[in-house]
Amino acid sequence: MYDHSPHAVFVQLDELLATEDGDTEWKETARWIKYEEDVEEGSARWGRPHVASLSFHSLLNLRRCLETGVVLLDLDEKDLPGVAYRVVEAMVTDGLIEEDDKPVVMRSLLLRHRHVHDDRFRFSISGKKQASYSSLQNLSERRRRSSHALPADKAEARKKMSVAGLEAGLREVEYAARVTDSQDELRRPHNDSIMKRIPEDAEATTVLVGAVGFLEQPTIAFVRLAQGILMPSITEVPVPVRFMFILLGPAGADLDYHEVGRSISTLMSNPTFHSIAYKADDRRELLSAINEFLDDSIVLPPGDWERQALLPFEELRAKSEMIRRRKRDALERKRAADGAAPPSDEKKALLAAEMGGLPPDEPEDPLTRTGRLFGGVVRDMRRRYPYYLSDFTDALNGQCVAAVIFMYFAAVSSAITFGGLLAEKTHGKIGISETLLFSSAGGVVFALVAGQPMMITGATGPLLLLDESLSNFCRSYGFDFLAARMYCGLWMIVIALAVASVEGSVAVKKISRFTEDIFAFLISLIFISEPITSTIGVYRAHPLGVDYCQFNSSNNTNVTQPLAPLNSTSADNSSISAQPPLASPAPLTVVPQPNTALFCTMLTLATFIIAYYLRIFRNGKFLGRSARRALGDFGVPIAIVLMVAVSCVVPVWTETLRVPAGLSPTTPRAWLVAYNPGLETIPLWAALAMALPALMVYIIVFMETHIAELIIDKPERKLKKGSGFHMDIVIMSAVNAICGMFGAPWQCVATVRSVSHVSALTIMSTTHAPGDKPHIVEVKEQRLTGLLVAILVGLSVLASSWLRLVPMAVLFGVFLYMGISALGGIQLWDRCILLLKPVKHHPQVPYVRRVPTLKMHLYTLIQVAGLCVLYAVKSSRFSLALPFFLVLMVPLRMSLAYVFTPLQLRAVRIAWFDDIHGIIRASRGRTNIPFL
């Protein structure tokens, strides 16, 4: 019995063409691994892979060819001359050619095959032209280990076969097979480059088409060999040939040989057709497979398509998916009607993967309730901790080393940025030293005990906003800010334990894009407005003036003692590093400096422009892929370093970061908040009332941590060690309780940094077909990279003398970059732009195509109204209640069911963790979403 199981296929189209010397040879013009690649005439190279577009007429011609041509299935021959002889004999038997045509047809089939990279090997060392017939068919020893290869000890194998009826009688056609080691070595680079893209068990299909002058009608043959045979001189790669399609005919025939060849090649590269071709028993099954291919095809009407926008790609993809689903449902109904056994586990897994679901052997959903007290936490621990040892051994590879370097710069730049802004918003209570130290401590704890240790923790924008609100609240009521935060941290762990006990983390499945879009837009607006407000403050403190000497002399009495070093150096117009303890500029006590406002504006805009355009450069077409990725991934650190260098060179005074020497807090105090005198300012009722701010902080930590974990735990990442939806939020709350005791900033999982970390640990396929999207091979699941990144961030506090050189204006540029670049990933922003565009310029996206324009705008305006409410709350004295108002967006979204149909809501509401994954995947390795 022969092997009829389908194999991966490599298809090569050769056309019979005349050479410059007047000879005739088979020239490779196209190939298929999954998509079509054509040889670009003149440049002798392969064009871009593309989906083959076939004419309906060529498919009908192909069908007629198979109806009238020779079909040989399971032909038991071992070499090309044997196959050619059997084919020619069958053509004579079926009356496709005359007896006298046998020699010339045979000779045509045995002509030389020239491939794309063969021109350089056209002449031998002696300068003599090589023969153009099959006498130089090379049997490559590169695949001699294969079961299909000839014995290695036969360097020259000679065969003789008798061919009846050649002209006057018997003629002996000598077929020589010579193996040339030197030529094999020269061909090796070309073969290896494409061999990586072809699966190991692939078999080749050779399509031979061409016009000849000695035939009066087309002759066709479709051959399936009994087993794959290596024919290295025919195929450009040493892959066993299993199928051959031959079409020869007169030049004047009503037949486009090239298009018919493309049609059969495309059919053979189609998984459904080539599976049938492997198992077919007769011609009828092949013809039925063509009909099935036509049923699955989409026909485009004739016309002049001058714009790419005229081709509705999304609609074509949707129709193709609908056809596949219809066929799958019909097959299931037929199987059920026949009483057949249900599909095997393998087929179920393939079916589930195609539909975006989980294979049947996947572990249970971690976001299902167990019904037991702390059942989710216990389940997370039982699933994850058995891999604890491998979490360290799996990190011993170069991929993890590169991830540590990349993530350190991303984490430390974010920590410096948020630490500098925290020092300003909390009036110096919390600064860079606390941010660096406790980002490190929290990261170490999380990396060691978390259920999903690949997530990166640190300070984020929403938590910074809550700290600013709490600081303003405490100043209004005379409470000590750090003492209030200590009670908030203690309440957070209580709330986290209470939620975890009832498996409250399953509520994250209720998060919709409606709420998250509003919140993401709010954070982006804050990030954009903050640099503008701060720059305006710089202009007020250092206004533009004509005569600064007179202005400074009239204000010398306003200078306070802490700024004495500043005044002593500003006369020399030098950039200084000695700064007062507070970060906020005080116009009444700071002597205006010439050019400071303009220079700070330049630093802010330059930082933004460098970081933003390096992000765009990452997906550009200049330089190589590795160089672009390196520049794009390190865009923010590069911008900071360059602008710090400019600040040091240009003799203009700028306000820089306040970083204490060593491991000291930003303001003189004890590290433990309990040992500070401000604790008694919090009465008992206020300590109990801190449960409300703690709940607000917990909501933000809950949302960010779980959204990040949902993105990371997507099935396509093929994670094997599990996650920690229930236990990670408890660990994060415990870390925040410790941060509250030490007066450190709140910590939570940073979504973009976490996804970037996982992306850096992801190994993508390098053997996929040309034109195919790379797929994930594996993710290096381990704890060591997160642990090392956290340790390095903590050690950065020792570089305080360098951090003092960073101007605040540079950090404002980083925030501007974060805010503006994040808008590109927010659907609400896209729909706001559509309010100003005519309908004809709207993009072909689901929420445009499936929702009436007026209703789409109504949905947008409702979100904008919610955004305005949140921004008003943020700007008021009730800003601490912002998370509460954010939660109120959930019932608002639910009430929209009375205004919009389910289909309309489906088009605009896509689950946040499904859609944000696409956003971050498109910007992998870039910190361009506000959840930093």
PDB file of N, CA and C in Angstrom, residues 296-298 311-326 844-846:
ATOM      1  N   ASP A 296     -15.849  27.410  -3.070  1.00  0.00           N
ATOM      2  CA  ASP A 296     -15.225  28.189  -1.990  1.00  0.00           C
ATOM      3  C   ASP A 296     -14.641  29.505  -2.488  1.00  0.00           C
ATOM      4  N   SER A 297     -14.661  29.735  -3.784  1.00  0.00           N
ATOM      5  CA  SER A 297     -14.024  30.918  -4.352  1.00  0.00           C
ATOM      6  C   SER A 297     -14.999  32.091  -4.387  1.00  0.00           C
ATOM      7  N   ILE A 298     -14.426  33.286  -4.426  1.00  0.00           N
ATOM      8  CA  ILE A 298     -15.193  34.523  -4.531  1.00  0.00           C
ATOM      9  C   ILE A 298     -14.848  35.163  -5.865  1.00  0.00           C
ATOM     10  N   LEU A 311     -11.420  47.596  -3.517  1.00  0.00           N
ATOM     11  CA  LEU A 311     -11.450  46.191  -3.148  1.00  0.00           C
ATOM     12  C   LEU A 311     -11.785  46.085  -1.663  1.00  0.00           C
ATOM     13  N   PRO A 312     -12.983  45.643  -1.312  1.00  0.00           N
ATOM     14  CA  PRO A 312     -13.385  45.572   0.105  1.00  0.00           C
ATOM     15  C   PRO A 312     -12.735  44.372   0.792  1.00  0.00           C
ATOM     16  N   PHE A 313     -11.515  44.550   1.251  1.00  0.00           N
ATOM     17  CA  PHE A 313     -10.758  43.427   1.798  1.00  0.00           C
ATOM     18  C   PHE A 313     -11.463  42.816   3.005  1.00  0.00           C
ATOM     19  N   GLU A 314     -11.968  43.672   3.905  1.00  0.00           N
ATOM     20  CA  GLU A 314     -12.635  43.150   5.088  1.00  0.00           C
ATOM     21  C   GLU A 314     -13.870  42.347   4.709  1.00  0.00           C
ATOM     22  N   GLU A 315     -14.610  42.827   3.709  1.00  0.00           N
ATOM     23  CA  GLU A 315     -15.800  42.105   3.281  1.00  0.00           C
ATOM     24  C   GLU A 315     -15.434  40.778   2.623  1.00  0.00           C
ATOM     25  N   LEU A 316     -14.356  40.775   1.850  1.00  0.00           N
ATOM     26  CA  LEU A 316     -13.906  39.533   1.231  1.00  0.00           C
ATOM     27  C   LEU A 316     -13.496  38.520   2.287  1.00  0.00           C
ATOM     28  N   ARG A 317     -12.797  38.987   3.303  1.00  0.00           N
ATOM     29  CA  ARG A 317     -12.381  38.080   4.371  1.00  0.00           C
ATOM     30  C   ARG A 317     -13.594  37.543   5.125  1.00  0.00           C
ATOM     31  N   ALA A 318     -14.573  38.397   5.361  1.00  0.00           N
ATOM     32  CA  ALA A 318     -15.776  37.955   6.059  1.00  0.00           C
ATOM     33  C   ALA A 318     -16.548  36.926   5.237  1.00  0.00           C
ATOM     34  N   LYS A 319     -16.643  37.146   3.919  1.00  0.00           N
ATOM     35  CA  LYS A 319     -17.331  36.189   3.062  1.00  0.00           C
ATOM     36  C   LYS A 319     -16.599  34.858   3.034  1.00  0.00           C
ATOM     37  N   SER A 320     -15.266  34.918   2.982  1.00  0.00           N
ATOM     38  CA  SER A 320     -14.488  33.685   2.989  1.00  0.00           C
ATOM     39  C   SER A 320     -14.706  32.909   4.284  1.00  0.00           C
ATOM     40  N   GLU A 321     -14.727  33.604   5.403  1.00  0.00           N
ATOM     41  CA  GLU A 321     -14.982  32.952   6.676  1.00  0.00           C
ATOM     42  C   GLU A 321     -16.400  32.384   6.722  1.00  0.00           C
ATOM     43  N   MET A 322     -17.358  33.086   6.147  1.00  0.00           N
ATOM     44  CA  MET A 322     -18.733  32.607   6.121  1.00  0.00           C
ATOM     45  C   MET A 322     -18.850  31.331   5.298  1.00  0.00           C
ATOM     46  N   ILE A 323     -18.127  31.268   4.177  1.00  0.00           N
ATOM     47  CA  ILE A 323     -18.147  30.065   3.351  1.00  0.00           C
ATOM     48  C   ILE A 323     -17.556  28.891   4.106  1.00  0.00           C
ATOM     49  N   ARG A 324     -16.445  29.101   4.788  1.00  0.00           N
ATOM     50  CA  ARG A 324     -15.827  28.020   5.550  1.00  0.00           C
ATOM     51  C   ARG A 324     -16.746  27.539   6.674  1.00  0.00           C
ATOM     52  N   ARG A 325     -17.379  28.493   7.342  1.00  0.00           N
ATOM     53  CA  ARG A 325     -18.280  28.107   8.423  1.00  0.00           C
ATOM     54  C   ARG A 325     -19.482  27.326   7.891  1.00  0.00           C
ATOM     55  N   ARG A 326     -20.002  27.753   6.728  1.00  0.00           N
ATOM     56  CA  ARG A 326     -21.135  27.057   6.143  1.00  0.00           C
ATOM     57  C   ARG A 326     -20.759  25.626   5.774  1.00  0.00           C
ATOM     58  N   GLN A 844     -13.569  51.559   6.407  1.00  0.00           N
ATOM     59  CA  GLN A 844     -14.396  50.361   6.365  1.00  0.00           C
ATOM     60  C   GLN A 844     -14.090  49.489   7.584  1.00  0.00           C
ATOM     61  N   VAL A 845     -14.626  49.898   8.713  1.00  0.00           N
ATOM     62  CA  VAL A 845     -14.463  49.166   9.969  1.00  0.00           C
ATOM     63  C   VAL A 845     -15.852  48.765  10.458  1.00  0.00           C
ATOM     64  N   PRO A 846     -15.949  47.762  11.345  1.00  0.00           N
ATOM     65  CA  PRO A 846     -17.276  47.262  11.738  1.00  0.00           C
ATOM     66  C   PRO A 846     -18.210  48.328  12.291  1.00  0.00           C
TER      67      PRO A 846
END
